[in-house]
Short mmCIF file of C-alpha atoms in Angstrom, two decimals:
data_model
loop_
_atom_site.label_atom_id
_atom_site.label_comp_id
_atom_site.label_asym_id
_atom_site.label_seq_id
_atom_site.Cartn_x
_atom_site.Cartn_y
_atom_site.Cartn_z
CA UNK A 1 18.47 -16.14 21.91
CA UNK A 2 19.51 -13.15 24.14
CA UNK A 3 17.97 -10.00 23.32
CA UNK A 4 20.84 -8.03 22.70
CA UNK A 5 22.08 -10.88 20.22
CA UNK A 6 18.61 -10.69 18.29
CA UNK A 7 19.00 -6.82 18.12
CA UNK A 8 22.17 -7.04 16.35
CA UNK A 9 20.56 -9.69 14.06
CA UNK A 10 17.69 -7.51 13.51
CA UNK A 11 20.09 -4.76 12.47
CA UNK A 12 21.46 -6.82 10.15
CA UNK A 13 18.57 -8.08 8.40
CA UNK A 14 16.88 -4.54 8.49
CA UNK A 15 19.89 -3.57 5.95
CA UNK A 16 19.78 -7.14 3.91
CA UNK A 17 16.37 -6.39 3.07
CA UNK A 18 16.24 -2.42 2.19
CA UNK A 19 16.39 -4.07 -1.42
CA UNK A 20 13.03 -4.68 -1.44
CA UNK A 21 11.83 -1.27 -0.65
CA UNK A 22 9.35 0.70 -3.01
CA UNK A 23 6.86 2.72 -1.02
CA UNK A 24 7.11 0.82 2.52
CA UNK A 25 6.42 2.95 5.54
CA UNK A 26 7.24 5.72 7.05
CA UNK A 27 8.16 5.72 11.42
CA UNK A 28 7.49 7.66 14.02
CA UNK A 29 8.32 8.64 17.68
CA UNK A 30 5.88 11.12 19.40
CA UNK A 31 6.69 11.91 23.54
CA UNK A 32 3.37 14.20 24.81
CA UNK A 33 1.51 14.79 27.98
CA UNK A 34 -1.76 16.37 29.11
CA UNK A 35 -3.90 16.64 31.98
CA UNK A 36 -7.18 15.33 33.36
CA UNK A 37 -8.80 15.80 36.15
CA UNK A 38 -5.15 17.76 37.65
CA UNK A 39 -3.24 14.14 37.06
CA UNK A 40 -0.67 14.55 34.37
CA UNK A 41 -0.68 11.80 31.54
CA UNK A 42 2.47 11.17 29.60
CA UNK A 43 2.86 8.74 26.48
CA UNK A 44 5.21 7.67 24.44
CA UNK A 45 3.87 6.85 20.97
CA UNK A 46 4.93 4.80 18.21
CA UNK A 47 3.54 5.28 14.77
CA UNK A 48 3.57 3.55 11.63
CA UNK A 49 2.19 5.05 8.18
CA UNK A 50 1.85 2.64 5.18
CA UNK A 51 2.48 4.03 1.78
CA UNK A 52 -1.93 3.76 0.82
CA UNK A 53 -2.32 5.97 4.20
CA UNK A 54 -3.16 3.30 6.84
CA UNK A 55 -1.06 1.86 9.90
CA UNK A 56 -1.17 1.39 13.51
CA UNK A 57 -0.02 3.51 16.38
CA UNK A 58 1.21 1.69 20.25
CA UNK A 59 0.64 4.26 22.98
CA UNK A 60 2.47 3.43 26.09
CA UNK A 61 1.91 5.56 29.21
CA UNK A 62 4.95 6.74 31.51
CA UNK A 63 4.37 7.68 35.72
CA UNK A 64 4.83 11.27 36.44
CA UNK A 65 7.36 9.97 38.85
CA UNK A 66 9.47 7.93 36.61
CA UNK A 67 8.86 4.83 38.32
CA UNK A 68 8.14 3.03 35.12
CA UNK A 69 5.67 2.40 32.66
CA UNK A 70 2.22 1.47 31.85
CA UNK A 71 0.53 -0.81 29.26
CA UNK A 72 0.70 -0.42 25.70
CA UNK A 73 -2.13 0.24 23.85
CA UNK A 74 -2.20 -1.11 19.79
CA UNK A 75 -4.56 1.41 17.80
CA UNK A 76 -5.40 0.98 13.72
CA UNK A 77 -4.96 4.18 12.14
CA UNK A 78 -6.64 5.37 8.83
CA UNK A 79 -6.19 9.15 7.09
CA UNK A 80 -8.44 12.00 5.50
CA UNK A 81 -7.62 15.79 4.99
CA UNK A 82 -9.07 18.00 6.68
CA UNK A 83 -12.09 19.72 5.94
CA UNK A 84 -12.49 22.96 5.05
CA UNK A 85 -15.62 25.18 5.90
CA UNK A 86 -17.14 24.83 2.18
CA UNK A 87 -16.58 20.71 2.64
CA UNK A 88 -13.85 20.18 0.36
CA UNK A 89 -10.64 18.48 0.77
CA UNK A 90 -7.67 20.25 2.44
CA UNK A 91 -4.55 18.85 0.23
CA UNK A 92 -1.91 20.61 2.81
CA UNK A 93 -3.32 18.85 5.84
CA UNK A 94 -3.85 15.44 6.82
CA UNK A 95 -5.43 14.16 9.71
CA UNK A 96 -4.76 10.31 11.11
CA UNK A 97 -7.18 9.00 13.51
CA UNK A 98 -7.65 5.98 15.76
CA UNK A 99 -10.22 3.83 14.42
CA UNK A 100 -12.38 1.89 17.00
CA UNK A 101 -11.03 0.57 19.94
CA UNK A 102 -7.74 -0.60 20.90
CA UNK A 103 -5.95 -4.12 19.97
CA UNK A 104 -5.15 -6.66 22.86
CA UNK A 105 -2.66 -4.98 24.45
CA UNK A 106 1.29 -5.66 23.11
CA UNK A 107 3.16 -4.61 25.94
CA UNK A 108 3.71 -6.05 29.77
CA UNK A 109 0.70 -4.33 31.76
CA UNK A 110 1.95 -6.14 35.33
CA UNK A 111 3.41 -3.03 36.31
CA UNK A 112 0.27 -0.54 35.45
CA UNK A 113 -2.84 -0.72 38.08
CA UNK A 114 -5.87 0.86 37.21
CA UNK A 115 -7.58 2.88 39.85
CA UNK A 116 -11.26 3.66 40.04
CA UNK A 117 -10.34 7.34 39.25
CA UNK A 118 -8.92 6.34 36.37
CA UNK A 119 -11.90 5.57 34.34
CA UNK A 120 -11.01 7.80 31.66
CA UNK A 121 -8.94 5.56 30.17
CA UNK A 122 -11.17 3.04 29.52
CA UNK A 123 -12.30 5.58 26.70
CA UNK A 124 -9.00 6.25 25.33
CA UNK A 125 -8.55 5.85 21.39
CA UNK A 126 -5.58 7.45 20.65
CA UNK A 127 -4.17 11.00 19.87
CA UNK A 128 -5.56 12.51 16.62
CA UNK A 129 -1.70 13.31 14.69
CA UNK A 130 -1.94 16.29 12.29
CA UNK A 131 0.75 15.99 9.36
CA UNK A 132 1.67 19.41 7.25
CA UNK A 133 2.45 19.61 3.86
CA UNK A 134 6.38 20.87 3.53
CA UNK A 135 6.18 23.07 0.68
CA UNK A 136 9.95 22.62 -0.11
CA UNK A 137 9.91 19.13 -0.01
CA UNK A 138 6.59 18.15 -0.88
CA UNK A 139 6.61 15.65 1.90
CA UNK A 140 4.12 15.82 4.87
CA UNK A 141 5.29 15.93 8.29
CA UNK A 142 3.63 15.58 12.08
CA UNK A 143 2.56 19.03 13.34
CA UNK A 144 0.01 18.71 15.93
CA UNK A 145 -1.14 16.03 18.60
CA UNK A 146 -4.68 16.47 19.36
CA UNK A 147 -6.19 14.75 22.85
CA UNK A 148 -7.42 11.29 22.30
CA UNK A 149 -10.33 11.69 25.10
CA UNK A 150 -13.63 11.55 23.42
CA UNK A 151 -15.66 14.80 23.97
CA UNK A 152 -12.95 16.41 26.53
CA UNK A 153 -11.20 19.66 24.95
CA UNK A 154 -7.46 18.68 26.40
CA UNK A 155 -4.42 20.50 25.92
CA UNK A 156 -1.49 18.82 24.60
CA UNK A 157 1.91 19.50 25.37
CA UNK A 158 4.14 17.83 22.58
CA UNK A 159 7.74 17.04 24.17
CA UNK A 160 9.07 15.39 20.82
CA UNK A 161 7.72 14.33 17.48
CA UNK A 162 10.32 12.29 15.48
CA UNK A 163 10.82 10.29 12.11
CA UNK A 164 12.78 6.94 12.74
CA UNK A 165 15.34 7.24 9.74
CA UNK A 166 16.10 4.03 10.48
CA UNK A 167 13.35 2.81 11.75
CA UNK A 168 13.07 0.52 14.84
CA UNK A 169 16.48 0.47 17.02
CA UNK A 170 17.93 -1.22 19.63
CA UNK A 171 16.17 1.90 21.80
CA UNK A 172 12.98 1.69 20.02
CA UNK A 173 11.97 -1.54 20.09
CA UNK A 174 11.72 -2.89 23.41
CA UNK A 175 10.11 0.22 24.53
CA UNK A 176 7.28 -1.00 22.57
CA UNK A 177 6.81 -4.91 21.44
CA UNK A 178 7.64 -7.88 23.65
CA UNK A 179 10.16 -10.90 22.79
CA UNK A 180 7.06 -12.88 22.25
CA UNK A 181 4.84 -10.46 19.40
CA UNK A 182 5.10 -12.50 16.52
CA UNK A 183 6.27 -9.58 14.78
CA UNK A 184 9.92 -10.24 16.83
CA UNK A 185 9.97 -13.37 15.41
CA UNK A 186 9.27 -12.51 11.95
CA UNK A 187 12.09 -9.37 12.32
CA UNK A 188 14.78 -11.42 14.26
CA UNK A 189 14.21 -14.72 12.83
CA UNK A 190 13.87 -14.26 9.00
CA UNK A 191 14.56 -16.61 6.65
CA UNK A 192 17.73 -15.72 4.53
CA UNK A 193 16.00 -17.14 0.87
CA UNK A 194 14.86 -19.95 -0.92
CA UNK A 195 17.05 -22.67 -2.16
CA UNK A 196 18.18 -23.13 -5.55
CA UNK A 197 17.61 -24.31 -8.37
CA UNK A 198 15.22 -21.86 -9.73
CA UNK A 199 12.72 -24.07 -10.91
CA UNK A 200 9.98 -21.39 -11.48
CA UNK A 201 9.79 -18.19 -13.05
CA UNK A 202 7.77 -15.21 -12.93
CA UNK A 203 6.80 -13.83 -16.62
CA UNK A 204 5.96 -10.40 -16.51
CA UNK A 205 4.59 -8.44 -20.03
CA UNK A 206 3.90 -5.29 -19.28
CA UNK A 207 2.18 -3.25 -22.04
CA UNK A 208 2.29 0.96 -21.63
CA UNK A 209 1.50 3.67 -24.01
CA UNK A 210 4.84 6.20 -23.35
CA UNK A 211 4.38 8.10 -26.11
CA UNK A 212 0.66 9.50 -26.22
CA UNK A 213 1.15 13.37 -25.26
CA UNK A 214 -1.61 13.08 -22.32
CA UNK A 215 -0.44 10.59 -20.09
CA UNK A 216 2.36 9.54 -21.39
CA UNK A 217 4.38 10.48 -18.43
CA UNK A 218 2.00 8.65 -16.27
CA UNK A 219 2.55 5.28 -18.03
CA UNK A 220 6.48 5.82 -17.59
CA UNK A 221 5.73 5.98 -13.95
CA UNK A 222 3.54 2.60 -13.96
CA UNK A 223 5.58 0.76 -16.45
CA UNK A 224 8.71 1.39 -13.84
CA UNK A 225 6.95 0.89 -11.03
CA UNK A 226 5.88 -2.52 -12.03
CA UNK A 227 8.67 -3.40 -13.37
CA UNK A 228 10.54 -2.73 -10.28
CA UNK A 229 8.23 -4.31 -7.77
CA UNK A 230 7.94 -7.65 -9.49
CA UNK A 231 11.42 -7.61 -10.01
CA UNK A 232 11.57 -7.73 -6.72
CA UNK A 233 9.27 -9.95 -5.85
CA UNK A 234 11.51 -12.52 -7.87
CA UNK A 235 14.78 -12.07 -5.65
CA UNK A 236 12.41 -12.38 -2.49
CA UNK A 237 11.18 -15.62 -4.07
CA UNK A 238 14.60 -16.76 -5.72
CA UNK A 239 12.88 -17.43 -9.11
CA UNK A 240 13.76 -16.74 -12.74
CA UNK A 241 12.41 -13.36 -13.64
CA UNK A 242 11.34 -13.21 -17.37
CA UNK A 243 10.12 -9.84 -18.53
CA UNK A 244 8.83 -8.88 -21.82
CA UNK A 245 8.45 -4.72 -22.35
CA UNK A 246 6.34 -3.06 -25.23
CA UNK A 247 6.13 0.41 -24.73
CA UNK A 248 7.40 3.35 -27.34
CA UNK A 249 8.46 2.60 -30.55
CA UNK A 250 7.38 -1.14 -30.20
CA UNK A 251 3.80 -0.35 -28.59
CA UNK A 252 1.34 -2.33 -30.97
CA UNK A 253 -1.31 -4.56 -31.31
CA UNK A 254 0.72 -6.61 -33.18
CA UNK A 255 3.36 -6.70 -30.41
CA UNK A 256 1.02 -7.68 -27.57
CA UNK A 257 -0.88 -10.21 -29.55
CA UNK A 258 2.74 -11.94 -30.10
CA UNK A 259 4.00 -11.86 -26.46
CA UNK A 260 0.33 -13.43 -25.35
CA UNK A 261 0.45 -16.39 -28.59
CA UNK A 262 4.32 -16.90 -27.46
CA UNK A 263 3.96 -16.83 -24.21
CA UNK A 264 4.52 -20.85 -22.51
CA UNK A 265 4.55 -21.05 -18.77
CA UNK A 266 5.42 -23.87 -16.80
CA UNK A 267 2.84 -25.51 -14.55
CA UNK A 268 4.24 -23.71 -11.34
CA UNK A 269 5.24 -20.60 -13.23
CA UNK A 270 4.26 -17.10 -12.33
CA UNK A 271 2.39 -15.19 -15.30
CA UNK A 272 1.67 -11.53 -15.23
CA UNK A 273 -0.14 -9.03 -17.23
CA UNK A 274 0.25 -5.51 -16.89
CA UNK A 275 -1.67 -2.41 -19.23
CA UNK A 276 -1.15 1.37 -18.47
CA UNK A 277 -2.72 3.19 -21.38
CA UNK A 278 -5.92 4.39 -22.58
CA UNK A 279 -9.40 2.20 -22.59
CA UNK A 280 -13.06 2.56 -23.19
CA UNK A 281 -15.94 0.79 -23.15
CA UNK A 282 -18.53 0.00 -25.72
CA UNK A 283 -22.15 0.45 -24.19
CA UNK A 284 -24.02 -1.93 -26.44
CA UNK A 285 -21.63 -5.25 -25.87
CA UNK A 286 -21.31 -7.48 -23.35
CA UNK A 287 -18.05 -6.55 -21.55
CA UNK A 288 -17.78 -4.96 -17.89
CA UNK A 289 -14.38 -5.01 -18.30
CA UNK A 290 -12.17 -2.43 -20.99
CA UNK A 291 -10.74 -2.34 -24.21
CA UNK A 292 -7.59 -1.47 -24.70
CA UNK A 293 -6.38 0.92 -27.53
CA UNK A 294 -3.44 -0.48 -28.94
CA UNK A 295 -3.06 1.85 -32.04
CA UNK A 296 0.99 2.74 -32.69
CA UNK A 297 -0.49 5.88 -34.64
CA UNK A 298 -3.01 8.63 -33.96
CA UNK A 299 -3.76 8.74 -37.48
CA UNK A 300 -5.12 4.52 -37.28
CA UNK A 301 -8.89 4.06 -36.88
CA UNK A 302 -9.81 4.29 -33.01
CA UNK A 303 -11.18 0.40 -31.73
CA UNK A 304 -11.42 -2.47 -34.04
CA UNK A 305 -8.49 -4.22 -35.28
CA UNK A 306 -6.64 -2.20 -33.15
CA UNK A 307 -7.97 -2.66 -29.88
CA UNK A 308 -8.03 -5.36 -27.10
CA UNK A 309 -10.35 -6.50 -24.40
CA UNK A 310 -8.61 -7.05 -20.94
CA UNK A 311 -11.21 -9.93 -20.45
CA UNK A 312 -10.27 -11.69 -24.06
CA UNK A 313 -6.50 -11.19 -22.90
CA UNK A 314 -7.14 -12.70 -19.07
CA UNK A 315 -9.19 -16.22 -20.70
CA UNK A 316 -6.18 -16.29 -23.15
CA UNK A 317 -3.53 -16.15 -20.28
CA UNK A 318 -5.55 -18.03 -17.99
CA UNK A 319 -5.83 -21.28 -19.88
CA UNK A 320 -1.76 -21.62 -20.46
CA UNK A 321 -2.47 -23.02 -16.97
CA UNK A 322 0.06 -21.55 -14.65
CA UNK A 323 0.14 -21.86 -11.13
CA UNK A 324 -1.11 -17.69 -11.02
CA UNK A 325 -2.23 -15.53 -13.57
CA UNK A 326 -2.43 -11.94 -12.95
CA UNK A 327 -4.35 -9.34 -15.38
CA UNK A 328 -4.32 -5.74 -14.30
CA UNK A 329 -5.31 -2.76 -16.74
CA UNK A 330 -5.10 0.66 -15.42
CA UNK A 331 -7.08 2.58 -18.24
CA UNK A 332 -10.33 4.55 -18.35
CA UNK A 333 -13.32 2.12 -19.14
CA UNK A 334 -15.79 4.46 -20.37
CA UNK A 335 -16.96 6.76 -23.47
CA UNK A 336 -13.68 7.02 -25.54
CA UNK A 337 -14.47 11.08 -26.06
CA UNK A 338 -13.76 11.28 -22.13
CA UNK A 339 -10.44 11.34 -21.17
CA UNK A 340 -8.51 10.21 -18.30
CA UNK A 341 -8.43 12.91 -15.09
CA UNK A 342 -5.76 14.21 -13.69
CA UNK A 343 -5.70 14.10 -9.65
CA UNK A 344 -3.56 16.11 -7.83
CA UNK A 345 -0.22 14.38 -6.00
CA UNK A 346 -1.24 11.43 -3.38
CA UNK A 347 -0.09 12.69 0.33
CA UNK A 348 3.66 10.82 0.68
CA UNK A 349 5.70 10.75 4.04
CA UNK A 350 9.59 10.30 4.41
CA UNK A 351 9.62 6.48 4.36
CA UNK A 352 11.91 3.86 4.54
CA UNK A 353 11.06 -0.19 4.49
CA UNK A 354 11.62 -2.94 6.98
CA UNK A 355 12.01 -5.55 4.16
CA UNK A 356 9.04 -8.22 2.87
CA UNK A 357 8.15 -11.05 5.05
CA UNK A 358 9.14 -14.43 2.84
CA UNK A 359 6.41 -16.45 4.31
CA UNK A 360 3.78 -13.80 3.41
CA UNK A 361 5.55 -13.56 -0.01
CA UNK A 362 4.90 -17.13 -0.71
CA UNK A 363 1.58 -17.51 -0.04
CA UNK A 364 0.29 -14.82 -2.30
CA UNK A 365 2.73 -15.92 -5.14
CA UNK A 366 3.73 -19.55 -4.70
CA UNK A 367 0.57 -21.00 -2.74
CA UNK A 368 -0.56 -24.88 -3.68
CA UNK A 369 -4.16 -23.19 -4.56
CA UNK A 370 -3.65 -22.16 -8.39
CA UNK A 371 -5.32 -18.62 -8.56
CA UNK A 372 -6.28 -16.38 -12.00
CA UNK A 373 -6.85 -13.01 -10.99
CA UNK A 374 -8.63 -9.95 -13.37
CA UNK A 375 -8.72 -5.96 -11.70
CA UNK A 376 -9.07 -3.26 -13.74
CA UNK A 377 -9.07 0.81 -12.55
CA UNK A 378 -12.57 1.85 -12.87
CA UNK A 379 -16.19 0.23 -13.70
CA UNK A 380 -17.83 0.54 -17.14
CA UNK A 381 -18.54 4.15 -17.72
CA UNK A 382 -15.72 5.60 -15.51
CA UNK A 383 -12.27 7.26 -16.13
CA UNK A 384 -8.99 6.26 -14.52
CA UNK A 385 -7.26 9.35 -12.51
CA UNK A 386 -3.48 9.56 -11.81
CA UNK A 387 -0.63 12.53 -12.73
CA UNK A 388 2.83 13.11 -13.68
CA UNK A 389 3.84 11.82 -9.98
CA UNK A 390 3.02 8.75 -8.55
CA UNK A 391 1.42 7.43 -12.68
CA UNK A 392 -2.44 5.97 -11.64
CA UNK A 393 -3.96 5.93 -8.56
CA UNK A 394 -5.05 2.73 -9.02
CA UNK A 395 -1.37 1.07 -10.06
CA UNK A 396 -0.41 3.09 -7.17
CA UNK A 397 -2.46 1.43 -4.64
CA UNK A 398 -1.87 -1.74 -5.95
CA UNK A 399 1.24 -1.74 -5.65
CA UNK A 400 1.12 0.08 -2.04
CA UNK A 401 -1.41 -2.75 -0.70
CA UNK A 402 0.96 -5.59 -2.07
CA UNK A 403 4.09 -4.20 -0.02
CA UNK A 404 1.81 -3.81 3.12
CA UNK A 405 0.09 -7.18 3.51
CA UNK A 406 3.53 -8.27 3.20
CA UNK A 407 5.37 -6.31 5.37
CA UNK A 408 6.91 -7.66 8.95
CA UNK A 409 3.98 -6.01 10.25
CA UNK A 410 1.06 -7.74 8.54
CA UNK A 411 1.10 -11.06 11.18
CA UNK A 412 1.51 -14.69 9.81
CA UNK A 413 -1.39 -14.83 7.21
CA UNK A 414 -2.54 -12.70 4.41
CA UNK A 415 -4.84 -13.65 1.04
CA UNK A 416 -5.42 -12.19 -2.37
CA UNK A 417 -8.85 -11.30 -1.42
CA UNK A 418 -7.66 -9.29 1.27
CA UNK A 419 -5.19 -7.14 -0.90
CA UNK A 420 -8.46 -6.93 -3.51
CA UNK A 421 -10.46 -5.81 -0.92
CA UNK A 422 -8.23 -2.66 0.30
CA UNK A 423 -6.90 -1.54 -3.38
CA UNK A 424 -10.25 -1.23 -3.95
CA UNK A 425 -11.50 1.10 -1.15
CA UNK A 426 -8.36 3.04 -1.22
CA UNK A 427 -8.56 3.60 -4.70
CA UNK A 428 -12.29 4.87 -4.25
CA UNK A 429 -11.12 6.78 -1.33
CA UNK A 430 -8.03 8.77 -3.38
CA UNK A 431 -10.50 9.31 -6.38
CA UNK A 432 -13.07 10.30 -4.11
CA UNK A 433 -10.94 13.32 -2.86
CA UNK A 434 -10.11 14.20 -6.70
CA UNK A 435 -12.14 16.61 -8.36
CA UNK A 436 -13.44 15.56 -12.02
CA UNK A 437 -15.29 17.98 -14.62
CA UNK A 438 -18.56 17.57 -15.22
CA UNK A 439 -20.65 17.77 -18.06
CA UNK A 440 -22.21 20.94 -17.84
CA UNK A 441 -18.76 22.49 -16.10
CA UNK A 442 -18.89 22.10 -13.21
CA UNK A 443 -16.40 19.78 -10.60
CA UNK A 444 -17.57 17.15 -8.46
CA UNK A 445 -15.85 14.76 -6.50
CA UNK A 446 -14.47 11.25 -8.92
CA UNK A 447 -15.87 8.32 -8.76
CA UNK A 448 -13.74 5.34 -9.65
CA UNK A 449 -14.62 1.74 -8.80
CA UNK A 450 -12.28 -0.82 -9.84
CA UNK A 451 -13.07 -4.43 -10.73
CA UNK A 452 -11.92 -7.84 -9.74
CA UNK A 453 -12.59 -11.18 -10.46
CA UNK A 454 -10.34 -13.96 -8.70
CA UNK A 455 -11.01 -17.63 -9.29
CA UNK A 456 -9.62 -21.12 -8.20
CA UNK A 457 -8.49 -23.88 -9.89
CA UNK A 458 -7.00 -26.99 -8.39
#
């Protein structure tokens, strides 16, 4: 296919799939230049930010003379705030940084020659980009380009620093991938759907407490938030999408005990469980994992016949014997006298989405391997943070992690354990710059493990 054919297809499919957009990614074009050693370096810089703060950046270096351009240069980013003198977190400024050393190179080097006074970029790990909190829009936005050269104070002379409304263009994207990146492939040549019939279905119960006057709010935000994505994830698939809501006036006990006995999956059926609400722990038993309080009134005895464990509800799902079972509670699994934290608002960036890769899509969801998967927000003795704007941390990085391992970005290949793996540290990571009262009234930074258990049947 000519290139300018699979551009316009690509520009087509980039606006078939904005339907499956929830966080995605946010894009970026940075021009700069500095000098070293009195020879002028210029770059061209393309960055992507995932909605859990990680992402990759290409460099690509331009002659001063305009006769073309160097190699690219494929860097993994990751994000912190900055510091301030006393330690803490800086909330209005983030900081993303190269991490390690470059990727194999994704762009045609034949025309770059290295010289042996060039040695400095053998130690080149990418620009440091500063992003500033926009206090009208609440969005953060690139500010400063820092020198990538390790131990070398450099100026930096920023020429342009650009969000990509839209994303990659017919300008954008040769200046920085090659016809034969897989990610061209997966962008120009995506599959369209699944046939019908829709002989499986996805059955989604999602359980959230909207009414209780603390987070309350929060759980609106989760119980949409699911909602939507696995809604989603059903027209990507092109399978029946069966939900089953209990929140407000029909939040219960009784009510989740009825959707679990009525519950009756199909062998290659989808079957998710989804809690936002409050949870505790009970030192003296034998559970890691939470209970769930399930009372409809305040004035109803706290645990007992009116609680749930997430563990008793994930055997119970489990051995209906669908092809995956997902359990996910994001509650507080500790004392029942400590309540959940409040963070303050997880750093967001203008984004827009590239669509899901179907391939990816399948393998998490439809694989041949039949998977039951448990995660809860925190470890026994913990609380569960989140707010009034992006609902729990935890839900929120769940979520996040699912639409980046399958993203057009992610390769060919991606694995439950992997998505386990970064919810995990990211939710650690966002708790860990979240401070939590103490005991004796003080503030600390949170702590907030999450748990998993995945196992595989035949």
């Amino acid at each position: 296919m000519q290139k300018s054919k699979a551009l316009k297809l690509f520009i087509i499919l980039f606006f078939t799939l904005q339907g499956y957009n929830l966080h995605a990614q946010s894009f970026y074009e940075f021009s700069y230049y500095f000098e070293v050693n009195n020879v002028r370096k210029q770059y061209k810089a393309f960055l992507v930010r995932h909605a859990d703060g990680t992402g990759f950046m290409i460099t690509r270096y331009f002659y001063e003379s305009g006769e073309g351009a160097g190699e690219g240069r494929r860097f993994t980013i990751e994000e912190d705030y900055a510091r301030g003198k006393d330690g803490l977190p800086d909330t209005t400024l983030l900081v993303l940084k190269s991490t390690g050393l470059p990727d194999p190179a994704l762009i045609n080097a034949s025309v770059y020659t290295q010289t042996q006074n060039d040695t400095a970029y053998d130690n080149y790990q990418g620009p440091l980009v500063l992003f500033k909190k926009d206090s009208k829009t609440g969005y953060f936005e690139p500010a400063a380009i820092i020198s990538p050269y390790p131990n070398v104070e450099v100026p930096v002379t920023i020429l342009q620093m650009n969000y990509l409304p839209h994303g990659l263009d017919e300008r954008t994207f040769p200046t920085y991938f090659m016809e034969n990146d897989p990610l061209y492939g997966q962008l120009f040549f995506a599959k369209s759907g699944l046939p019908n019939p829709k002989t499986t279905s996805l059955h989604l119960i999602i359980v959230a407490n909207t009414n209780d006057n603390s987070i309350g709010n929060s759980c609106v935000i989760d119980k949409d938030g699911t909602y939507k994505f696995f809604k989603q994830i059903c027209e990507v698939l092109n399978v029946s999408f069966k939900p089953k809501i209990i929140f407000g006036s029909t939040y219960s006990k009784k009510n989740v005990d009825l959707a679990i006995t009525n519950l009756r999956p199909k062998k290659d059926d989808i079957v998710v469980f989804y809690y936002s609400g409050h949870g505790f722990s009970n030192t003296g038993d034998k559970y890691f994992y939470p209970y769930l309080d399930l009372r409809e009134k305040t004035s109803q005895k706290y645990g007992g016949k009116y609680a749930l464990n997430i563990q008793d509800i994930y055997e119970s799902l489990k051995s209906k014997g669908a092809r995956l079972t997902v359990v996910v509670s994001d509650c507080c699994n500790s004392d029942p006298s400590i309540g959940s934290t409040v963070i303050s608002n997880i750093a967001t960036t203008r984004d827009i989405s590239l669509g899901w890769n179907e391939d990816l899509c399948k393998q998490l969801f439809m694989d041949s391997v039949r998977r039951s998967i448990l995660m809860t927000a925190a470890s026994k003795g913990e609380v569960s943070a989140g707010n009034n704007n992006i609902g729990g941390i935890f839900s929120y990085n769940m979520r996040a992690s699912l639409e980046k391992f399958m993203s057009p970005f992610n390769g060919s290949n991606v694995s439950w354990e992997e998505i386990l793996v970064n919810v995990k540290q990211k939710t650690i990571s966002k708790a860990a710059n979240t401070l939590c009262p103490q005991a004796d009234e003080t503030y600390k930074p949170c702590t907030q493990n999450p748990l998993f258990k995945l196992e595989k049947g035949k």
